Coordinates of C-alpha atoms and ligand atoms in Angstrom, one line a residue:
M672 CA 19.9 17.1 -2.8
I673 CA 20.6 14.8 0.0
Y674 CA 21.5 11.6 -1.8
S675 CA 24.6 10.8 0.2
P676 CA 24.8 9.7 3.8
K677 CA 27.1 12.7 4.4
L678 CA 24.7 15.3 3.0
L679 CA 21.7 13.8 4.7
K680 CA 23.5 13.7 8.0
E681 CA 24.5 17.4 7.6
S682 CA 21.0 18.4 6.6
L683 CA 19.5 16.6 9.7
E684 CA 22.2 18.0 12.0
N685 CA 21.8 21.5 10.8
N686 CA 18.1 21.3 11.7
R687 CA 18.8 19.5 14.9
F688 CA 16.6 16.7 13.7
N689 CA 16.7 13.2 15.3
L690 CA 15.5 10.3 13.4
K691 CA 12.5 8.7 15.0
K692 CA 12.1 5.0 15.1
K693 CA 8.5 5.2 16.2
F694 CA 7.6 6.8 12.9
G695 CA 9.5 4.2 10.9
Q696 CA 12.1 6.8 9.7
N697 CA 14.5 4.9 7.5
F698 CA 15.5 7.5 4.8
I699 CA 16.8 6.5 1.4
I700 CA 20.4 7.6 0.7
D701 CA 20.9 6.0 -2.8
E702 CA 19.9 8.2 -5.8
N703 CA 20.0 5.2 -8.2
I704 CA 17.2 3.4 -6.2
I705 CA 15.1 6.5 -6.4
D706 CA 15.7 6.9 -10.1
T707 CA 14.7 3.3 -10.7
I708 CA 11.5 3.7 -8.7
I709 CA 10.7 6.9 -10.6
N710 CA 11.3 5.2 -14.0
K711 CA 9.3 2.1 -13.2
A712 CA 6.4 4.1 -11.9
K713 CA 6.0 5.9 -15.3
I714 CA 4.8 9.1 -13.8
D715 CA 4.0 11.9 -16.3
K716 CA 2.9 15.5 -16.3
N717 CA -0.8 14.5 -16.1
T718 CA -0.2 12.6 -12.9
L719 CA -1.1 13.6 -9.3
V720 CA 1.2 11.7 -7.0
L721 CA 0.3 11.0 -3.3
E722 CA 3.3 10.3 -1.2
I723 CA 3.0 9.0 2.4
G724 CA 6.0 10.1 4.5
P725 CA 8.2 12.4 2.5
G726 CA 10.9 12.3 5.3
A727 CA 13.6 14.6 4.2
G728 CA 12.3 14.8 0.6
A729 CA 14.6 12.5 -1.3
L730 CA 11.9 10.8 -3.2
T731 CA 9.6 13.8 -3.2
Y732 CA 12.2 15.8 -5.1
K733 CA 12.2 13.4 -8.0
L734 CA 8.4 13.0 -7.9
A735 CA 8.0 16.7 -8.1
S736 CA 10.3 16.8 -11.2
T737 CA 8.2 14.3 -13.1
A738 CA 4.6 14.6 -11.9
K739 CA 2.1 17.4 -12.4
N740 CA 1.5 17.7 -8.6
V741 CA 2.7 16.0 -5.5
L742 CA 0.5 15.9 -2.4
A743 CA 2.5 14.4 0.5
Y744 CA 1.4 13.5 4.0
E745 CA 4.0 13.7 6.8
I746 CA 3.1 12.9 10.4
D747 CA 6.3 14.5 11.8
V748 CA 6.0 18.2 11.9
T749 CA 9.6 18.6 12.9
L750 CA 10.6 17.8 9.3
E751 CA 8.9 21.0 8.1
E752 CA 12.1 23.2 7.9
I753 CA 14.1 20.4 6.2
L754 CA 11.4 19.8 3.6
K755 CA 11.0 23.5 2.9
N756 CA 14.7 23.8 2.2
N757 CA 15.1 20.6 0.2
L758 CA 12.0 21.3 -2.0
Q759 CA 12.3 25.1 -2.3
E760 CA 12.6 25.0 -6.1
F761 CA 9.2 23.4 -6.7
N762 CA 5.8 25.0 -6.7
N763 CA 3.9 21.8 -7.4
V764 CA 4.4 20.1 -4.0
D765 CA 2.0 20.4 -1.1
I766 CA 2.8 18.8 2.2
I767 CA 0.1 18.2 4.8
Y768 CA 1.5 17.6 8.2
E769 CA -1.0 15.0 9.3
D770 CA -1.4 11.3 10.1
F771 CA -2.2 9.8 6.7
L772 CA -4.5 7.3 8.3
K773 CA -6.7 10.1 9.6
A774 CA -6.6 12.3 6.5
D775 CA -9.6 13.0 4.4
V776 CA -7.7 12.3 1.2
V777 CA -10.8 12.1 -1.1
K778 CA -11.6 15.7 -0.1
Q779 CA -8.0 16.9 -0.2
I780 CA -7.4 15.8 -3.8
K781 CA -10.5 17.6 -5.1
K782 CA -8.6 20.8 -5.7
Y783 CA -6.3 19.2 -8.2
N784 CA -6.7 18.6 -11.9
F785 CA -5.2 15.3 -13.1
E786 CA -5.7 12.4 -15.4
K787 CA -4.0 9.8 -13.3
L788 CA -3.7 9.3 -9.6
Y789 CA -0.7 7.4 -8.2
V790 CA 0.6 6.6 -4.8
V791 CA 4.4 6.4 -4.7
A792 CA 6.1 6.1 -1.4
N793 CA 8.7 4.5 0.8
L794 CA 6.2 3.4 3.4
P795 CA 6.6 3.6 7.2
Y796 CA 6.9 -0.1 7.8
Y797 CA 4.8 -0.2 10.9
I798 CA 1.6 0.8 9.1
T799 CA 2.0 -0.7 5.6
T800 CA -1.1 -2.8 5.7
P801 CA -3.4 -0.1 7.3
I802 CA -2.3 2.4 4.6
L803 CA -3.3 0.0 1.8
I804 CA -6.6 -0.9 3.6
K805 CA -7.3 2.9 4.0
I806 CA -6.8 3.4 0.2
I807 CA -9.3 0.7 -0.5
E808 CA -11.9 1.5 2.2
D809 CA -11.9 5.2 1.6
K810 CA -12.3 4.5 -2.1
I811 CA -9.4 6.7 -3.1
A812 CA -9.5 6.3 -6.9
V813 CA -5.9 5.4 -7.4
D814 CA -4.7 4.1 -10.8
K815 CA -1.5 2.7 -9.5
I816 CA 0.4 2.2 -6.2
V817 CA 4.2 1.9 -6.2
V818 CA 5.5 1.3 -2.7
M819 CA 8.7 0.2 -1.0
V820 CA 7.9 -2.2 1.8
Q821 CA 9.7 -4.8 3.9
K822 CA 10.4 -7.9 1.9
E823 CA 8.3 -10.2 4.1
V824 CA 5.3 -7.9 3.9
G825 CA 5.6 -7.6 0.2
D826 CA 5.7 -11.4 -0.1
R827 CA 2.4 -11.5 1.8
F828 CA 0.8 -9.2 -0.7
K829 CA 1.6 -11.5 -3.5
A830 CA 0.5 -14.7 -1.7
K831 CA -1.4 -17.3 -3.5
P832 CA -3.9 -19.9 -2.1
N833 CA -2.4 -22.6 0.1
S834 CA 0.6 -20.5 1.1
K835 CA 1.0 -19.5 4.7
D836 CA 0.8 -15.8 3.8
Y837 CA -2.6 -16.0 2.0
S838 CA -5.2 -14.0 4.0
S839 CA -8.3 -11.9 3.6
L840 CA -6.0 -9.0 2.7
S841 CA -4.5 -11.0 -0.2
V842 CA -8.1 -11.6 -1.5
Y843 CA -9.0 -7.8 -1.2
L844 CA -5.8 -6.7 -2.9
N845 CA -6.3 -9.3 -5.6
Y846 CA -9.8 -8.0 -6.2
Y847 CA -8.7 -4.4 -6.8
F848 CA -5.2 -4.8 -8.2
N849 CA -2.7 -6.7 -10.2
T850 CA 0.3 -7.0 -8.0
K851 CA 3.9 -7.3 -9.2
K852 CA 7.3 -7.0 -7.7
L853 CA 9.4 -4.2 -9.3
L854 CA 12.7 -4.6 -7.6
D855 CA 14.7 -5.9 -4.6
V856 CA 16.2 -3.2 -2.4
S857 CA 19.1 -3.9 0.0
R858 CA 18.9 -2.7 3.6
N859 CA 22.2 -0.8 2.9
V860 CA 20.5 2.0 1.0
F861 CA 18.7 3.4 4.1
M862 CA 19.8 5.6 7.0
P863 CA 19.6 4.2 9.6
K864 CA 20.0 0.7 8.2
P865 CA 17.0 -1.5 9.0
N866 CA 17.3 -5.2 10.0
V867 CA 15.6 -6.4 6.9
D868 CA 15.7 -5.9 3.1
S869 CA 12.9 -4.3 1.2
I870 CA 11.1 -4.7 -2.1
V871 CA 9.2 -2.3 -4.3
V872 CA 5.8 -3.6 -5.2
E873 CA 3.4 -2.2 -7.8
F874 CA -0.4 -2.5 -7.5
S875 CA -2.1 -1.5 -10.8
K876 CA -5.9 -1.1 -11.1
K877 CA -7.7 -4.2 -12.3
E878 CA -10.8 -4.4 -14.5
R879 CA -13.7 -4.8 -12.2
L880 CA -14.5 -8.4 -11.5
P881 CA -18.1 -9.6 -12.0
L882 CA -19.3 -9.1 -8.5
K883 CA -23.0 -8.4 -7.7
D884 CA -22.5 -6.8 -4.3
E885 CA -19.1 -5.7 -2.8
Q886 CA -20.4 -5.5 0.7
I887 CA -21.6 -9.2 0.7
F888 CA -18.3 -10.2 -0.8
F889 CA -16.1 -8.4 1.7
K890 CA -18.2 -9.7 4.6
L891 CA -18.0 -13.2 3.3
V892 CA -14.2 -13.1 2.9
R893 CA -13.7 -11.6 6.4
D894 CA -15.9 -14.2 7.9
A895 CA -14.4 -17.1 6.0
F896 CA -10.9 -16.1 7.3
K897 CA -12.1 -15.3 10.8
Q898 CA -10.4 -18.2 12.4
K899 CA -7.7 -19.3 10.1
R900 CA -7.4 -22.9 11.3
K901 CA -11.2 -23.5 11.1
N902 CA -13.0 -24.7 8.0
L903 CA -15.8 -23.0 6.2
K904 CA -18.5 -25.0 8.0
N905 CA -17.4 -23.4 11.3
N906 CA -16.5 -19.9 10.1
L907 CA -19.6 -19.5 8.0
K908 CA -22.1 -21.0 10.4
N909 CA -24.6 -18.2 9.9
Y910 CA -24.7 -18.6 6.1
D911 CA -26.8 -20.9 4.0
L912 CA -24.4 -23.8 4.2
N913 CA -26.3 -26.0 1.8
K914 CA -26.0 -23.4 -0.9
I915 CA -22.3 -22.9 -0.2
E916 CA -21.7 -26.6 -0.4
E917 CA -23.4 -26.8 -3.7
I918 CA -21.2 -24.1 -5.1
L919 CA -18.0 -25.6 -3.6
K920 CA -18.8 -28.9 -5.3
K921 CA -18.3 -27.4 -8.7
Y922 CA -14.7 -26.8 -7.7
N923 CA -14.2 -30.2 -6.1
F924 CA -14.3 -28.9 -2.5
D925 CA -16.7 -29.4 0.4
L926 CA -17.4 -27.5 3.6
T927 CA -14.3 -28.9 5.3
V928 CA -12.2 -26.6 3.1
R929 CA -10.4 -23.7 4.7
A930 CA -10.6 -20.2 3.3
E931 CA -6.8 -20.2 2.7
Q932 CA -7.3 -22.9 0.0
L933 CA -9.8 -20.9 -2.1
D934 CA -8.9 -18.4 -4.8
I935 CA -10.8 -15.2 -5.4
D936 CA -13.0 -16.6 -8.2
I937 CA -14.6 -19.1 -5.8
F938 CA -15.3 -16.4 -3.2
I939 CA -16.9 -14.3 -6.0
D940 CA -19.1 -17.2 -7.1
I941 CA -20.2 -17.8 -3.5
A942 CA -20.9 -14.1 -2.8
N943 CA -22.9 -13.8 -6.1
N944 CA -25.1 -16.8 -5.3
I945 CA -25.9 -16.7 -1.6
Ligands
SAM578 N1 10.3 9.1 1.8 C1 11.4 9.2 2.7 C2 12.6 8.5 2.1 O1 12.3 7.5 1.4 O2 13.7 8.8 2.4 C3 11.1 8.7 4.1 C4 10.5 7.3 4.2 S1 10.4 6.7 5.9 C5 10.5 5.0 5.6 C6 8.7 6.9 6.3 C7 8.2 8.3 6.5 O3 6.8 8.2 6.9 C8 8.8 9.1 7.7 O4 9.2 10.4 7.2 C9 7.8 9.2 8.8 O5 7.9 10.3 9.6 C10 6.5 9.2 7.9 N2 5.3 8.7 8.6 C11 5.2 7.7 9.6 N3 4.0 7.5 10.0 C12 3.2 8.3 9.2 C13 1.8 8.6 9.1 N4 0.9 7.9 9.9 N5 1.3 9.5 8.3 C14 2.2 10.2 7.5 N6 3.5 10.0 7.5 C15 4.0 9.1 8.3

Protein backbone atom coordinates (compact mmCIF):
# COMPACT_ATOMS: atom_id res chain seq x y z
CA MET A 1 0.00 0.00 0.00
CA ILE A 2 0.90 3.63 -0.35
CA TYR A 3 2.01 4.49 3.17
CA SER A 4 5.13 6.38 2.28
CA PRO A 5 5.49 9.69 0.48
CA LYS A 6 7.59 7.89 -2.14
CA LEU A 7 5.02 5.20 -2.94
CA LEU A 8 2.10 7.60 -2.91
CA LYS A 9 3.96 9.96 -5.24
CA GLU A 10 4.71 7.08 -7.59
CA SER A 11 1.14 5.87 -7.54
CA LEU A 12 -0.17 9.38 -8.30
CA GLU A 13 2.43 9.98 -11.03
CA ASN A 14 1.82 6.61 -12.71
CA ASN A 15 -1.80 7.58 -13.03
CA ARG A 16 -1.00 11.17 -14.03
CA PHE A 17 -2.97 12.37 -11.05
CA ASN A 18 -2.64 15.93 -9.75
CA LEU A 19 -3.73 16.64 -6.20
CA LYS A 20 -6.62 19.09 -6.13
CA LYS A 21 -6.73 21.78 -3.51
CA LYS A 22 -10.36 22.61 -4.28
CA PHE A 23 -11.39 19.14 -3.06
CA GLY A 24 -9.33 19.41 0.13
CA GLN A 25 -6.97 16.64 -1.02
CA ASN A 26 -4.41 16.17 1.74
CA PHE A 27 -3.62 12.47 1.74
CA ILE A 28 -2.30 10.62 4.79
CA ILE A 29 1.18 9.17 4.40
CA ASP A 30 1.70 7.72 7.87
CA GLU A 31 0.59 4.15 8.47
CA ASN A 32 0.82 4.48 12.26
CA ILE A 33 -1.77 7.25 12.30
CA ILE A 34 -4.11 5.12 10.23
CA ASP A 35 -3.62 2.12 12.52
CA THR A 36 -4.33 4.27 15.57
CA ILE A 37 -7.55 5.59 14.03
CA ILE A 38 -8.63 2.05 13.13
CA ASN A 39 -7.88 0.73 16.65
CA LYS A 40 -9.66 3.58 18.38
CA ALA A 41 -12.71 3.31 16.12
CA LYS A 42 -13.24 -0.32 17.26
CA ILE A 43 -14.65 -1.51 13.97
CA ASP A 44 -15.63 -5.16 13.69
CA LYS A 45 -17.03 -7.63 11.18
CA ASN A 46 -20.61 -6.53 11.92
CA THR A 47 -19.88 -2.93 11.00
CA LEU A 48 -20.75 -1.06 7.83
CA VAL A 49 -18.36 1.87 7.50
CA LEU A 50 -19.17 4.96 5.47
CA GLU A 51 -16.09 6.81 4.33
CA ILE A 52 -16.24 10.28 2.83
CA GLY A 53 -13.33 10.93 0.49
CA PRO A 54 -11.22 7.74 0.15
CA GLY A 55 -8.57 9.65 -1.84
CA ALA A 56 -5.95 7.11 -2.87
CA GLY A 57 -7.37 4.53 -0.47
CA ALA A 58 -4.89 4.59 2.43
CA LEU A 59 -7.57 4.60 5.14
CA THR A 60 -10.03 2.61 3.02
CA TYR A 61 -7.56 -0.28 2.79
CA LYS A 62 -7.47 -0.74 6.57
CA LEU A 63 -11.20 -0.11 6.93
CA ALA A 64 -11.85 -2.89 4.42
CA SER A 65 -9.60 -5.25 6.39
CA THR A 66 -11.54 -4.71 9.63
CA ALA A 67 -15.15 -3.92 8.67
CA LYS A 68 -17.87 -6.05 7.14
CA ASN A 69 -18.40 -3.57 4.33
CA VAL A 70 -17.12 -0.16 3.35
CA LEU A 71 -19.20 2.25 1.32
CA ALA A 72 -17.10 5.22 0.25
CA TYR A 73 -18.08 8.45 -1.49
CA GLU A 74 -15.50 10.19 -3.66
CA ILE A 75 -16.25 13.35 -5.62
CA ASP A 76 -13.13 13.11 -7.80
CA VAL A 77 -13.71 10.55 -10.55
CA THR A 78 -10.09 10.83 -11.70
CA LEU A 79 -9.14 8.78 -8.60
CA GLU A 80 -11.00 5.75 -9.96
CA GLU A 81 -8.00 3.90 -11.48
CA ILE A 82 -5.82 4.52 -8.43
CA LEU A 83 -8.53 3.27 -6.06
CA LYS A 84 -9.17 0.23 -8.24
CA ASN A 85 -5.47 -0.68 -8.09
CA ASN A 86 -4.96 0.00 -4.42
CA LEU A 87 -8.08 -1.85 -3.27
CA GLN A 88 -8.08 -4.73 -5.75
CA GLU A 89 -7.76 -7.44 -3.10
CA PHE A 90 -11.09 -6.54 -1.44
CA ASN A 91 -14.62 -7.45 -2.44
CA ASN A 92 -16.29 -5.65 0.45
CA VAL A 93 -15.64 -2.09 -0.74
CA ASP A 94 -18.03 -0.06 -2.89
CA ILE A 95 -17.10 3.38 -4.08
CA ILE A 96 -19.71 5.79 -5.30
CA TYR A 97 -18.23 8.64 -7.35
CA GLU A 98 -20.57 11.35 -6.17
CA ASP A 99 -20.64 14.46 -4.01
CA PHE A 100 -21.43 13.09 -0.55
CA LEU A 101 -23.50 16.18 0.21
CA LYS A 102 -25.87 15.27 -2.63
CA ALA A 103 -25.97 11.50 -2.07
CA ASP A 104 -29.08 9.62 -0.98
CA VAL A 105 -27.19 7.73 1.72
CA VAL A 106 -30.24 6.35 3.53
CA LYS A 107 -31.32 4.63 0.29
CA GLN A 108 -27.80 3.51 -0.63
CA ILE A 109 -27.15 1.71 2.67
CA LYS A 110 -30.38 -0.31 2.43
CA LYS A 111 -28.69 -3.07 0.44
CA TYR A 112 -26.25 -3.86 3.28
CA ASN A 113 -26.74 -6.10 6.29
CA PHE A 114 -25.03 -4.73 9.35
CA GLU A 115 -25.38 -4.33 13.08
CA LYS A 116 -23.49 -1.08 13.44
CA LEU A 117 -23.07 1.88 11.17
CA TYR A 118 -19.94 4.03 11.54
CA VAL A 119 -18.61 6.98 9.64
CA VAL A 120 -14.80 6.93 9.58
CA ALA A 121 -12.99 9.49 7.45
CA ASN A 122 -10.26 12.00 6.96
CA LEU A 123 -12.69 14.73 5.97
CA PRO A 124 -12.20 17.28 3.20
CA TYR A 125 -11.68 20.31 5.44
CA TYR A 126 -13.78 22.74 3.37
CA ILE A 127 -17.05 20.89 4.07
CA THR A 128 -16.56 19.39 7.53
CA THR A 129 -19.58 21.12 9.06
CA PRO A 130 -21.97 20.53 6.10
CA ILE A 131 -21.07 16.81 6.22
CA LEU A 132 -21.99 16.55 9.91
CA ILE A 133 -25.17 18.55 9.39
CA LYS A 134 -26.14 16.27 6.51
CA ILE A 135 -25.67 13.16 8.66
CA ILE A 136 -27.99 14.68 11.26
CA GLU A 137 -30.59 16.19 8.93
CA ASP A 138 -30.84 13.19 6.60
CA LYS A 139 -31.29 11.03 9.71
CA ILE A 140 -28.51 8.64 8.71
CA ALA A 141 -28.66 6.24 11.65
CA VAL A 142 -24.98 6.26 12.60
CA ASP A 143 -23.82 4.71 15.84
CA LYS A 144 -20.47 6.46 15.77
CA ILE A 145 -18.50 8.99 13.77
CA VAL A 146 -14.69 9.06 13.87
CA VAL A 147 -13.29 11.87 11.78
CA MET A 148 -10.06 13.70 11.22
CA VAL A 149 -10.67 17.44 11.07
CA GLN A 150 -8.65 20.63 11.34
CA LYS A 151 -7.76 21.32 14.94
CA GLU A 152 -9.67 24.60 15.19
CA VAL A 153 -12.80 23.05 13.75
CA GLY A 154 -12.58 20.14 16.16
CA ASP A 155 -12.30 22.55 19.08
CA ARG A 156 -15.50 24.20 17.93
CA PHE A 157 -17.34 20.87 18.04
CA LYS A 158 -16.42 20.41 21.68
CA ALA A 159 -17.26 24.00 22.67
CA LYS A 160 -19.05 24.63 25.96
CA PRO A 161 -21.37 27.57 26.85
CA ASN A 162 -19.65 30.93 27.29
CA SER A 163 -16.78 30.08 24.94
CA LYS A 164 -16.40 31.92 21.65
CA ASP A 165 -16.87 28.71 19.67
CA TYR A 166 -20.24 27.77 21.20
CA SER A 167 -22.91 27.90 18.48
CA SER A 168 -26.15 26.30 17.40
CA LEU A 169 -24.03 23.51 15.85
CA SER A 170 -22.51 22.76 19.27
CA VAL A 171 -26.03 22.40 20.67
CA TYR A 172 -27.18 20.10 17.81
CA LEU A 173 -24.10 17.91 18.08
CA ASN A 174 -24.47 17.76 21.83
CA TYR A 175 -28.08 16.69 21.43
CA TYR A 176 -27.19 13.69 19.30
CA PHE A 177 -23.68 12.74 20.36
CA ASN A 178 -21.09 12.52 23.10
CA THR A 179 -18.02 14.17 21.65
CA LYS A 180 -14.45 13.33 22.51
CA LYS A 181 -11.00 13.96 21.10
CA LEU A 182 -9.18 10.74 20.22
CA LEU A 183 -5.83 12.08 19.10
CA ASP A 184 -3.75 15.01 17.90
CA VAL A 185 -2.30 14.70 14.42
CA SER A 186 0.64 16.69 13.13
CA ARG A 187 0.41 18.43 9.75
CA ASN A 188 3.54 16.48 8.77
CA VAL A 189 1.64 13.25 8.11
CA PHE A 190 -0.16 14.62 5.05
CA MET A 191 0.76 15.11 1.45
CA PRO A 192 0.69 17.95 0.60
CA LYS A 193 1.37 19.34 4.06
CA PRO A 194 -1.51 21.64 5.17
CA ASN A 195 -0.99 24.88 7.12
CA VAL A 196 -2.61 23.59 10.29
CA ASP A 197 -2.58 20.54 12.54
CA SER A 198 -5.53 18.17 12.82
CA ILE A 199 -7.32 16.17 15.46
CA VAL A 200 -9.38 13.02 15.34
CA VAL A 201 -12.76 13.44 17.01
CA GLU A 202 -15.25 10.77 17.97
CA PHE A 203 -19.00 11.38 18.11
CA SER A 204 -20.86 8.50 19.72
CA LYS A 205 -24.62 8.19 19.79
CA LYS A 206 -26.26 9.51 22.93
CA GLU A 207 -29.34 8.25 24.73
CA ARG A 208 -32.23 10.37 23.51
CA LEU A 209 -32.76 13.43 25.64
CA PRO A 210 -36.30 14.04 26.95
CA LEU A 211 -37.49 16.28 24.15
CA LYS A 212 -41.17 16.56 23.24
CA ASP A 213 -40.76 17.90 19.72
CA GLU A 214 -37.45 17.99 17.82
CA GLN A 215 -38.70 20.50 15.24
CA ILE A 216 -39.61 23.06 17.92
CA PHE A 217 -36.25 22.52 19.63
CA PHE A 218 -34.20 22.97 16.45
CA LYS A 219 -36.13 26.07 15.42
CA LEU A 220 -35.73 27.55 18.90
CA VAL A 221 -31.97 26.93 18.91
CA ARG A 222 -31.58 28.35 15.40
CA ASP A 223 -33.59 31.45 16.28
CA ALA A 224 -31.84 31.97 19.62
CA PHE A 225 -28.42 32.02 17.90
CA LYS A 226 -29.65 34.02 14.88
CA GLN A 227 -27.73 37.15 15.82
CA LYS A 228 -25.00 36.09 18.16
CA ARG A 229 -24.50 39.47 19.80
CA LYS A 230 -28.19 39.92 20.58
CA ASN A 231 -29.97 38.62 23.65
CA LEU A 232 -32.94 36.27 23.75
CA LYS A 233 -35.42 39.14 24.08
CA ASN A 234 -34.36 40.31 20.62
CA ASN A 235 -33.73 37.00 18.91
CA LEU A 236 -36.91 35.37 20.20
CA LYS A 237 -39.30 38.32 19.66
CA ASN A 238 -41.90 36.07 18.06
CA TYR A 239 -42.10 33.66 20.98
CA ASP A 240 -44.06 33.89 24.24
CA LEU A 241 -41.41 35.89 26.08
CA ASN A 242 -43.26 35.80 29.41
CA LYS A 243 -43.19 32.03 29.38
CA ILE A 244 -39.50 31.95 28.40
CA GLU A 245 -38.63 34.43 31.14
CA GLU A 246 -40.41 32.25 33.70
CA ILE A 247 -38.32 29.23 32.63
CA LEU A 248 -35.06 31.19 32.57
CA LYS A 249 -35.69 32.36 36.14
CA LYS A 250 -35.28 28.78 37.38
CA TYR A 251 -31.70 28.93 36.13
CA ASN A 252 -31.04 32.46 37.43
CA PHE A 253 -31.17 34.06 34.00
CA ASP A 254 -33.47 36.63 32.47
CA LEU A 255 -34.26 37.69 28.90
CA THR A 256 -31.05 39.68 28.60
CA VAL A 257 -29.12 36.41 28.43
CA ARG A 258 -27.49 35.46 25.12
CA ALA A 259 -27.88 32.01 23.55
CA GLU A 260 -24.17 31.33 23.88
CA GLN A 261 -24.55 31.36 27.68
CA LEU A 262 -27.16 28.59 27.81
CA ASP A 263 -26.46 24.91 27.89
CA ILE A 264 -28.54 22.31 26.13
CA ASP A 265 -30.73 21.38 29.12
CA ILE A 266 -32.09 24.93 29.29
CA PHE A 267 -32.92 24.92 25.58
CA ILE A 268 -34.71 21.59 26.08
CA ASP A 269 -36.68 22.96 29.03
CA ILE A 270 -37.79 25.98 26.99
CA ALA A 271 -38.64 23.91 23.89
CA ASN A 272 -40.72 21.50 25.98
CA ASN A 273 -42.71 24.26 27.66
CA ILE A 274 -43.53 26.86 25.03
N1 LIG B 1 -8.99 9.44 2.82
C1 LIG B 1 -7.83 9.95 2.09
C2 LIG B 1 -6.64 9.99 3.04
O1 LIG B 1 -6.89 10.09 4.23
O2 LIG B 1 -5.53 9.93 2.56
C3 LIG B 1 -8.10 11.34 1.50
C4 LIG B 1 -8.59 12.40 2.45
S1 LIG B 1 -8.63 14.01 1.73
C5 LIG B 1 -8.44 15.00 3.19
C6 LIG B 1 -10.36 14.31 1.36
C7 LIG B 1 -10.95 13.50 0.23
O3 LIG B 1 -12.34 13.87 0.09
C8 LIG B 1 -10.34 13.73 -1.13
O4 LIG B 1 -10.12 12.48 -1.76
C9 LIG B 1 -11.40 14.52 -1.92
O5 LIG B 1 -11.36 14.32 -3.31
C10 LIG B 1 -12.68 14.00 -1.28
N2 LIG B 1 -13.83 14.91 -1.38
C11 LIG B 1 -13.83 16.27 -1.38
N3 LIG B 1 -15.08 16.74 -1.44
C12 LIG B 1 -15.92 15.67 -1.46
C13 LIG B 1 -17.34 15.52 -1.53
N4 LIG B 1 -18.14 16.57 -1.56
N5 LIG B 1 -17.86 14.27 -1.56
C14 LIG B 1 -17.04 13.18 -1.52
N6 LIG B 1 -15.69 13.28 -1.47
C15 LIG B 1 -15.13 14.49 -1.42
